[in-house]
Amino acid sequence: MKLALVLAIAAATHSVTTGTIKTPSPSTRVFNSNVSGTSPALINRKPNEERPTVTFWDDDHATEVDWKKSAAKGGALMCALEGSDQVAGRQIRDTREPPSAASRYNSDLKTELHDWYWRETNPSTFSCSFSEHWHLAHAMRSLGLDGKPASEGGDNQCYRIEHWNPENRDDKGNQIPAINQWYSVPGHDKQYRATKAHFEFGINTKGGAIYGLFLESALASAKSIWGGGTKEPNRDDLPQLRAFSDIMWAFWVRNNPNVRNIRYFFMIGISNDLTNQIIASCLRDAGAELSEWPGTSFSTTTDQGHALLGSPNGATFAYFLMQHKAQLGQKTITKITVFRPETDDDLSFVDASLCFHVADGPQPPPDDAAMAATDEAGARSVQRTSLRDSRDVKGISVISMIRIHEIYI
């Protein structure tokens, strides 16, 4: 049986949606796979604006097609995580010899990010207040993590990076809109246009955690401001450096004496429709409800764990580990925990969050043996790969490079 799955990586189509409380109406839901789950209201949020309320509907489940695609994608990502770099490179159809999954972006990227017109701005004042603002104090304590921002003596430092220059002004002192901002990149002959993409995230190098907060990919943002929300941008016009996994890495390695100390990834306050539908399906299968920490955990050896890892909010973390095996060692994701904030709010008025548990993985077999075993089993992975990078947030959505895998079972 031939199963084709689209790895729309991106890390990242996660974000928190603003707006009024919605009435359950699964039949009227619209999911756009090119959008990271960020609402127009969030795109225009003020830097220190209060976190909006997002509704999670426990009876709005993933369709059979979406479930199978996400589970297959998650399974493929687990194979890449647990294989060697060469095996992972073959899986993503890398053209180097020998093949490798390693990202070409493996430093702090200060020069590269600036060249590609990314600018750091101030994150929200509450972003790294995981215990107080996000109401995750028990989860933080249980995992041995500090829940305070660095500004209050805590271990968490938040960052926000945007793909435009908010300081650009015209002759009259007016801010130049992102759609009218153009830039050149050393070594490239063309002019590029700003997308106004943004990634806001937290890093705790001491505790070993990375938190995804407010995220919108270059593809999703360009579609919104260049194409009025309807026209897909030409991917050649997007910044080559746009994957959330690469940007996370750039900040993770800065002033970090132990880059291998990655223990947890979080997506906080998920609003992406497809991810929420997958979460609802997983909880239904487990006979569980969305609950406070310890929540409900799903092993990545299960279909549920695969579906969560392959969801728009999961794949970017797999890429972070898979593309930096040389620096991190052989890391894998063992389980994914679904949980909600520790508040008295009604279940209908809280966001689901995800925690991805990272551990050292077993050393893979030699590449030749691994490939022989794969051939013997009759499973041939990754027949063709699109070089459109859907790893941008990635939608995660990860949305900037879409890799197409065909797996023969």
Short mmCIF file of C-alpha atoms in Angstrom, two decimals:
data_model
loop_
_atom_site.label_atom_id
_atom_site.label_comp_id
_atom_site.label_asym_id
_atom_site.label_seq_id
_atom_site.Cartn_x
_atom_site.Cartn_y
_atom_site.Cartn_z
CA MET A 1 0.00 0.00 0.00
CA LYS A 2 1.43 3.36 -0.92
CA LEU A 3 0.88 6.13 1.55
CA ALA A 4 1.88 9.65 0.56
CA LEU A 5 2.24 12.15 3.34
CA VAL A 6 3.10 15.78 3.23
CA LEU A 7 5.56 16.89 5.90
CA ALA A 8 4.45 20.49 6.16
CA ILE A 9 7.02 21.29 8.70
CA ALA A 10 7.10 24.31 9.99
CA ALA A 11 7.16 24.29 13.01
CA ALA A 12 5.14 26.20 13.41
CA THR A 13 1.61 27.09 12.87
CA HIS A 14 1.08 27.82 16.40
CA SER A 15 -0.04 30.97 18.05
CA VAL A 16 -2.61 32.42 20.34
CA THR A 17 -5.73 33.71 18.70
CA THR A 18 -7.50 36.84 19.79
CA GLY A 19 -11.15 37.61 19.29
CA THR A 20 -14.51 36.92 20.77
CA ILE A 21 -15.54 33.58 22.20
CA LYS A 22 -16.89 31.38 19.48
CA THR A 23 -19.88 29.07 19.48
CA PRO A 24 -19.22 25.40 18.75
CA SER A 25 -19.82 24.82 15.08
CA PRO A 26 -17.45 22.18 13.70
CA SER A 27 -19.24 22.24 10.38
CA THR A 28 -18.27 25.86 9.83
CA ARG A 29 -14.62 25.55 10.85
CA VAL A 30 -12.14 26.47 8.16
CA PHE A 31 -8.59 25.14 8.25
CA ASN A 32 -6.01 26.64 5.97
CA SER A 33 -2.87 24.53 5.92
CA ASN A 34 -0.83 27.52 4.81
CA VAL A 35 -1.62 29.55 7.88
CA SER A 36 0.06 28.92 11.16
CA GLY A 37 -3.10 29.31 13.17
CA THR A 38 -2.52 32.98 13.87
CA SER A 39 -5.62 35.12 13.63
CA PRO A 40 -5.58 38.58 12.03
CA ALA A 41 -6.20 40.01 15.49
CA LEU A 42 -3.04 38.40 16.81
CA ILE A 43 -0.97 39.61 13.90
CA ASN A 44 -1.91 43.16 14.89
CA ARG A 45 -1.48 42.63 18.65
CA LYS A 46 0.27 45.23 20.74
CA PRO A 47 3.59 44.06 22.25
CA ASN A 48 2.25 44.00 25.83
CA GLU A 49 -1.38 43.28 25.07
CA GLU A 50 -3.18 40.87 27.42
CA ARG A 51 -3.27 37.25 26.34
CA PRO A 52 -6.65 36.56 24.70
CA THR A 53 -8.94 33.68 25.47
CA VAL A 54 -9.10 30.83 22.98
CA THR A 55 -11.67 28.09 23.01
CA PHE A 56 -10.82 24.40 22.88
CA TRP A 57 -13.72 22.17 21.85
CA ASP A 58 -13.30 18.62 23.08
CA ASP A 59 -15.89 17.30 20.61
CA ASP A 60 -14.26 18.78 17.50
CA HIS A 61 -12.13 15.90 16.26
CA ALA A 62 -9.70 15.50 13.38
CA THR A 63 -11.03 13.98 10.18
CA GLU A 64 -9.80 10.52 9.26
CA VAL A 65 -7.70 11.99 6.45
CA ASP A 66 -6.06 14.62 8.66
CA TRP A 67 -5.44 12.07 11.41
CA LYS A 68 -3.74 9.60 9.06
CA LYS A 69 -1.58 12.30 7.49
CA SER A 70 -0.43 13.64 10.85
CA ALA A 71 0.21 10.18 12.29
CA ALA A 72 2.18 9.12 9.21
CA LYS A 73 4.19 12.32 9.29
CA GLY A 74 4.94 11.87 12.98
CA GLY A 75 6.02 8.29 12.40
CA ALA A 76 8.38 9.40 9.63
CA LEU A 77 9.84 12.06 11.90
CA MET A 78 10.45 9.49 14.64
CA CYS A 79 12.33 7.31 12.15
CA ALA A 80 14.52 10.30 11.27
CA LEU A 81 15.12 11.08 14.94
CA GLU A 82 16.11 7.52 15.81
CA GLY A 83 18.24 6.93 12.73
CA SER A 84 21.72 8.22 12.05
CA ASP A 85 22.33 11.56 10.38
CA GLN A 86 22.89 9.77 7.07
CA VAL A 87 19.66 7.80 7.40
CA ALA A 88 17.77 11.00 8.26
CA GLY A 89 19.47 12.71 5.33
CA ARG A 90 18.35 9.97 2.95
CA GLN A 91 14.85 10.26 4.35
CA ILE A 92 14.63 13.95 3.53
CA ARG A 93 16.29 13.26 0.17
CA ASP A 94 19.37 15.34 0.87
CA THR A 95 21.65 15.73 -2.16
CA ARG A 96 24.95 15.93 -0.29
CA GLU A 97 27.34 12.99 -0.39
CA PRO A 98 27.05 11.36 1.99
CA PRO A 99 23.50 12.57 2.64
CA SER A 100 22.89 14.47 5.86
CA ALA A 101 19.94 16.00 7.69
CA ALA A 102 22.18 18.65 9.24
CA SER A 103 20.97 22.21 8.86
CA ARG A 104 23.31 24.63 7.15
CA TYR A 105 22.38 27.05 9.93
CA ASN A 106 24.21 25.79 13.00
CA SER A 107 25.63 28.91 14.69
CA ASP A 108 24.10 31.85 16.57
CA LEU A 109 23.17 33.30 13.14
CA LYS A 110 23.55 36.92 14.26
CA THR A 111 24.94 37.94 10.89
CA GLU A 112 22.66 35.69 8.83
CA LEU A 113 19.49 36.83 10.60
CA HIS A 114 20.39 40.46 10.05
CA ASP A 115 21.25 39.82 6.40
CA TRP A 116 17.85 38.21 5.88
CA TYR A 117 16.15 41.25 7.44
CA TRP A 118 15.14 39.72 10.76
CA ARG A 119 15.05 42.28 13.57
CA GLU A 120 14.79 41.68 17.30
CA THR A 121 12.03 43.59 19.09
CA ASN A 122 10.78 43.61 22.65
CA PRO A 123 8.71 40.57 23.66
CA SER A 124 5.56 40.95 25.72
CA THR A 125 6.29 41.71 29.37
CA PHE A 126 4.32 38.63 30.45
CA SER A 127 5.69 36.14 27.93
CA CYS A 128 8.21 34.43 30.22
CA SER A 129 5.99 34.48 33.30
CA PHE A 130 5.04 30.83 33.00
CA SER A 131 4.00 30.35 36.61
CA GLU A 132 1.98 33.52 37.07
CA HIS A 133 0.67 34.74 33.71
CA TRP A 134 0.33 31.41 31.97
CA HIS A 135 -0.83 29.63 35.17
CA LEU A 136 1.60 26.73 34.80
CA ALA A 137 3.22 26.83 38.25
CA HIS A 138 2.54 23.18 39.12
CA ALA A 139 3.77 21.99 35.74
CA MET A 140 6.99 23.98 36.14
CA ARG A 141 7.62 22.64 39.65
CA SER A 142 6.86 19.06 38.63
CA LEU A 143 9.38 19.22 35.80
CA GLY A 144 12.04 20.94 37.88
CA LEU A 145 11.79 24.14 35.86
CA ASP A 146 11.82 27.72 37.06
CA GLY A 147 8.63 29.57 36.12
CA LYS A 148 9.85 33.18 36.42
CA PRO A 149 11.20 35.51 33.75
CA ALA A 150 14.82 36.64 33.88
CA SER A 151 13.61 40.15 34.75
CA GLU A 152 12.39 38.74 38.08
CA GLY A 153 15.47 36.65 38.74
CA GLY A 154 14.18 33.57 36.95
CA ASP A 155 15.80 31.31 34.38
CA ASN A 156 13.57 32.17 31.41
CA GLN A 157 14.59 34.66 28.75
CA CYS A 158 12.03 35.57 26.10
CA TYR A 159 12.76 36.86 22.62
CA ARG A 160 10.78 38.27 19.74
CA ILE A 161 12.11 38.50 16.20
CA GLU A 162 10.20 40.02 13.28
CA HIS A 163 10.77 40.02 9.55
CA TRP A 164 10.67 43.75 8.94
CA ASN A 165 12.18 46.88 10.47
CA PRO A 166 9.64 48.71 12.64
CA GLU A 167 12.11 51.60 12.97
CA ASN A 168 12.06 52.40 9.24
CA ARG A 169 10.57 55.88 8.68
CA ASP A 170 9.82 58.01 5.66
CA ASP A 171 10.87 61.65 5.21
CA LYS A 172 7.92 62.77 7.35
CA GLY A 173 8.75 60.43 10.20
CA ASN A 174 5.94 57.98 9.48
CA GLN A 175 6.57 54.28 9.92
CA ILE A 176 7.03 52.51 6.60
CA PRO A 177 4.65 49.50 6.37
CA ALA A 178 6.25 46.10 6.02
CA ILE A 179 4.73 45.60 2.58
CA ASN A 180 6.73 48.62 1.37
CA GLN A 181 10.03 47.52 2.89
CA TRP A 182 12.57 45.88 0.57
CA TYR A 183 16.02 44.53 1.30
CA SER A 184 19.07 43.04 -0.39
CA VAL A 185 21.07 40.04 0.79
CA PRO A 186 24.83 39.64 0.27
CA GLY A 187 25.48 37.13 -2.49
CA HIS A 188 21.97 37.43 -3.97
CA ASP A 189 21.13 39.53 -7.02
CA LYS A 190 17.43 40.09 -6.32
CA GLN A 191 15.51 42.36 -3.99
CA TYR A 192 13.31 40.80 -1.33
CA ARG A 193 10.23 42.16 0.40
CA ALA A 194 9.61 42.04 4.15
CA THR A 195 6.93 39.56 5.24
CA LYS A 196 6.30 40.80 8.83
CA ALA A 197 6.56 37.22 10.09
CA HIS A 198 7.23 36.94 13.81
CA PHE A 199 8.41 34.41 16.36
CA GLU A 200 8.09 35.04 20.09
CA PHE A 201 9.50 32.31 22.29
CA GLY A 202 11.19 31.59 25.60
CA ILE A 203 14.46 29.84 26.37
CA ASN A 204 15.66 28.32 29.65
CA THR A 205 19.20 27.04 29.09
CA LYS A 206 19.68 26.12 32.76
CA GLY A 207 16.56 23.96 32.95
CA GLY A 208 16.74 22.79 29.34
CA ALA A 209 13.45 24.07 27.93
CA ILE A 210 12.21 26.01 24.91
CA TYR A 211 8.72 27.55 24.82
CA GLY A 212 6.82 28.46 21.65
CA LEU A 213 4.47 31.39 22.31
CA PHE A 214 3.35 33.73 19.50
CA LEU A 215 4.42 32.44 16.11
CA GLU A 216 3.62 33.23 12.50
CA SER A 217 5.60 31.97 9.53
CA ALA A 218 6.97 33.99 6.66
CA LEU A 219 4.70 32.12 4.25
CA ALA A 220 1.55 32.73 6.28
CA SER A 221 2.37 36.37 6.92
CA ALA A 222 3.32 37.07 3.31
CA LYS A 223 0.08 35.50 2.15
CA SER A 224 -1.76 37.83 4.51
CA ILE A 225 -0.07 41.13 3.73
CA TRP A 226 1.09 40.56 0.15
CA GLY A 227 -1.83 38.56 -1.16
CA GLY A 228 -4.73 39.79 0.94
CA GLY A 229 -5.03 36.40 2.60
CA THR A 230 -5.92 34.59 -0.62
CA LYS A 231 -2.87 34.53 -2.90
CA GLU A 232 0.03 32.20 -2.16
CA PRO A 233 3.40 33.96 -2.32
CA ASN A 234 6.16 32.66 -4.52
CA ARG A 235 8.46 30.80 -2.14
CA ASP A 236 11.50 32.12 -3.99
CA ASP A 237 10.48 35.56 -2.74
CA LEU A 238 10.57 34.47 0.91
CA PRO A 239 13.69 34.68 3.07
CA GLN A 240 15.79 31.54 2.79
CA LEU A 241 16.37 31.70 6.54
CA ARG A 242 12.81 31.32 7.78
CA ALA A 243 12.35 27.98 9.59
CA PHE A 244 11.44 28.29 13.26
CA SER A 245 13.69 25.35 14.10
CA ASP A 246 16.69 27.27 12.73
CA ILE A 247 15.76 30.45 14.58
CA MET A 248 15.24 28.52 17.83
CA TRP A 249 18.68 27.01 17.39
CA ALA A 250 20.29 30.43 16.85
CA PHE A 251 19.05 31.65 20.23
CA TRP A 252 19.50 28.32 22.03
CA VAL A 253 23.27 28.29 21.42
CA ARG A 254 23.87 31.87 22.58
CA ASN A 255 25.63 32.03 25.94
CA ASN A 256 24.74 28.38 26.49
CA PRO A 257 27.53 26.33 28.09
CA ASN A 258 25.67 23.05 27.52
CA VAL A 259 23.68 22.98 24.29
CA ARG A 260 22.97 19.27 24.79
CA ASN A 261 20.86 20.06 27.85
CA ILE A 262 17.56 20.14 25.98
CA ARG A 263 14.87 18.36 28.02
CA TYR A 264 11.53 19.87 27.06
CA PHE A 265 9.81 21.71 24.26
CA PHE A 266 6.51 23.48 24.93
CA MET A 267 3.80 24.95 22.77
CA ILE A 268 1.79 27.23 25.03
CA GLY A 269 -1.83 28.21 24.35
CA ILE A 270 -2.48 26.44 21.06
CA SER A 271 -5.01 27.97 18.68
CA ASN A 272 -4.29 26.06 15.49
CA ASP A 273 -7.51 24.31 14.51
CA LEU A 274 -5.95 21.12 13.18
CA THR A 275 -3.69 20.68 16.21
CA ASN A 276 -6.63 21.22 18.55
CA GLN A 277 -8.67 18.67 16.60
CA ILE A 278 -5.84 16.14 16.88
CA ILE A 279 -5.58 16.83 20.62
CA ALA A 280 -9.33 16.28 20.99
CA SER A 281 -9.07 12.99 19.09
CA CYS A 282 -6.19 11.81 21.29
CA LEU A 283 -8.09 12.64 24.48
CA ARG A 284 -11.17 10.87 23.15
CA ASP A 285 -9.12 7.76 22.40
CA ALA A 286 -7.68 7.83 25.92
CA GLY A 287 -11.06 8.43 27.54
CA ALA A 288 -9.62 11.58 29.10
CA GLU A 289 -10.45 15.26 29.35
CA LEU A 290 -8.23 18.29 28.92
CA SER A 291 -6.83 18.67 32.43
CA GLU A 292 -4.23 20.47 34.49
CA TRP A 293 -0.75 19.04 34.96
CA PRO A 294 0.11 16.13 34.87
CA GLY A 295 -2.44 16.16 32.04
CA THR A 296 -2.52 13.20 29.67
CA SER A 297 0.65 11.80 28.08
CA PHE A 298 1.01 9.87 24.84
CA SER A 299 4.07 7.80 24.01
CA THR A 300 5.66 8.44 20.64
CA THR A 301 5.44 4.70 20.01
CA THR A 302 1.65 5.12 19.60
CA ASP A 303 -0.51 6.48 16.81
CA GLN A 304 -1.62 9.28 19.14
CA GLY A 305 1.96 10.28 19.87
CA HIS A 306 2.78 10.20 16.16
CA ALA A 307 -0.24 12.37 15.32
CA LEU A 308 0.73 14.97 17.93
CA LEU A 309 4.34 15.03 16.73
CA GLY A 310 3.16 15.33 13.13
CA SER A 311 0.67 18.08 13.95
CA PRO A 312 1.27 21.69 12.85
CA ASN A 313 2.58 22.38 16.36
CA GLY A 314 4.94 19.45 16.71
CA ALA A 315 7.15 18.90 13.69
CA THR A 316 9.38 21.93 14.21
CA PHE A 317 10.78 20.38 17.39
CA ALA A 318 11.59 17.13 15.63
CA TYR A 319 13.51 19.12 13.03
CA PHE A 320 15.40 21.00 15.76
CA LEU A 321 16.74 17.67 17.08
CA MET A 322 17.10 15.90 13.74
CA GLN A 323 19.08 18.69 12.08
CA HIS A 324 21.58 19.14 14.92
CA LYS A 325 22.60 15.59 15.79
CA ALA A 326 26.28 16.56 15.63
CA GLN A 327 25.84 19.21 18.31
CA LEU A 328 23.12 17.58 20.45
CA GLY A 329 23.95 13.91 20.13
CA GLN A 330 21.30 11.30 19.41
CA LYS A 331 18.14 12.83 20.90
CA THR A 332 14.57 11.63 20.61
CA ILE A 333 11.10 12.62 21.82
CA THR A 334 9.70 9.95 24.14
CA LYS A 335 6.22 11.28 24.90
CA ILE A 336 3.97 14.27 24.50
CA THR A 337 1.83 15.63 27.31
CA VAL A 338 -1.46 17.45 26.68
CA PHE A 339 -2.48 19.81 29.48
CA ARG A 340 -4.29 23.04 30.34
CA PRO A 341 -3.58 26.04 32.60
CA GLU A 342 -4.09 25.75 36.34
CA THR A 343 -7.13 28.00 36.60
CA ASP A 344 -10.76 27.79 37.66
CA ASP A 345 -11.93 28.84 34.21
CA ASP A 346 -14.48 26.67 32.48
CA LEU A 347 -12.95 24.05 30.17
CA SER A 348 -14.47 25.81 27.17
CA PHE A 349 -12.43 28.95 27.84
CA VAL A 350 -8.89 27.65 28.15
CA ASP A 351 -6.16 26.78 25.71
CA ALA A 352 -4.52 23.40 25.38
CA SER A 353 -0.73 23.27 25.62
CA LEU A 354 1.76 20.57 24.65
CA CYS A 355 4.96 19.42 26.34
CA PHE A 356 7.41 17.34 24.29
CA HIS A 357 9.72 15.24 26.48
CA VAL A 358 13.27 14.87 25.14
CA ALA A 359 15.73 12.13 26.08
CA ASP A 360 18.94 10.61 24.81
CA GLY A 361 18.07 8.06 22.14
CA PRO A 362 19.73 4.71 21.47
CA GLN A 363 22.68 4.76 19.14
CA PRO A 364 21.49 3.85 15.64
CA PRO A 365 22.95 0.88 13.77
CA PRO A 366 25.60 1.51 11.11
CA ASP A 367 24.16 3.18 8.06
CA ASP A 368 24.65 0.22 5.74
CA ALA A 369 22.95 -2.15 8.20
CA ALA A 370 20.11 0.27 8.74
CA MET A 371 19.48 0.64 5.03
CA ALA A 372 19.70 -3.11 4.48
CA ALA A 373 17.15 -3.71 7.21
CA THR A 374 14.89 -1.11 5.65
CA ASP A 375 15.15 -2.71 2.22
CA GLU A 376 14.56 -6.17 3.66
CA ALA A 377 11.37 -4.97 5.32
CA GLY A 378 10.20 -3.62 2.00
CA ALA A 379 9.72 -0.13 3.31
CA ARG A 380 11.21 2.49 1.08
CA SER A 381 10.96 5.94 2.59
CA VAL A 382 11.02 9.25 0.93
CA GLN A 383 10.68 8.77 -2.78
CA ARG A 384 10.44 12.41 -3.58
CA THR A 385 10.93 15.60 -1.71
CA SER A 386 9.73 19.03 -2.66
CA LEU A 387 12.36 21.65 -2.05
CA ARG A 388 9.73 24.13 -0.97
CA ASP A 389 10.59 24.67 2.67
CA SER A 390 7.51 24.21 4.79
CA ARG A 391 9.37 24.21 8.04
CA ASP A 392 8.55 27.85 8.63
CA VAL A 393 6.45 27.97 11.26
CA LYS A 394 6.80 25.71 9.31
CA GLY A 395 3.51 25.66 10.92
CA ILE A 396 3.64 24.56 13.02
CA SER A 397 2.20 25.68 10.98
CA VAL A 398 6.04 24.98 10.09
CA ILE A 399 5.45 26.42 6.73
CA SER A 400 8.25 27.15 4.45
CA MET A 401 9.48 23.94 3.09
CA ILE A 402 7.15 21.14 2.19
CA ARG A 403 8.73 17.73 2.04
CA ILE A 404 6.69 15.01 0.42
CA HIS A 405 7.36 11.49 1.66
CA GLU A 406 6.02 8.33 0.09
CA ILE A 407 6.22 5.36 2.39
CA TYR A 408 5.61 1.85 1.09
CA ILE A 409 4.13 -0.51 3.64
#
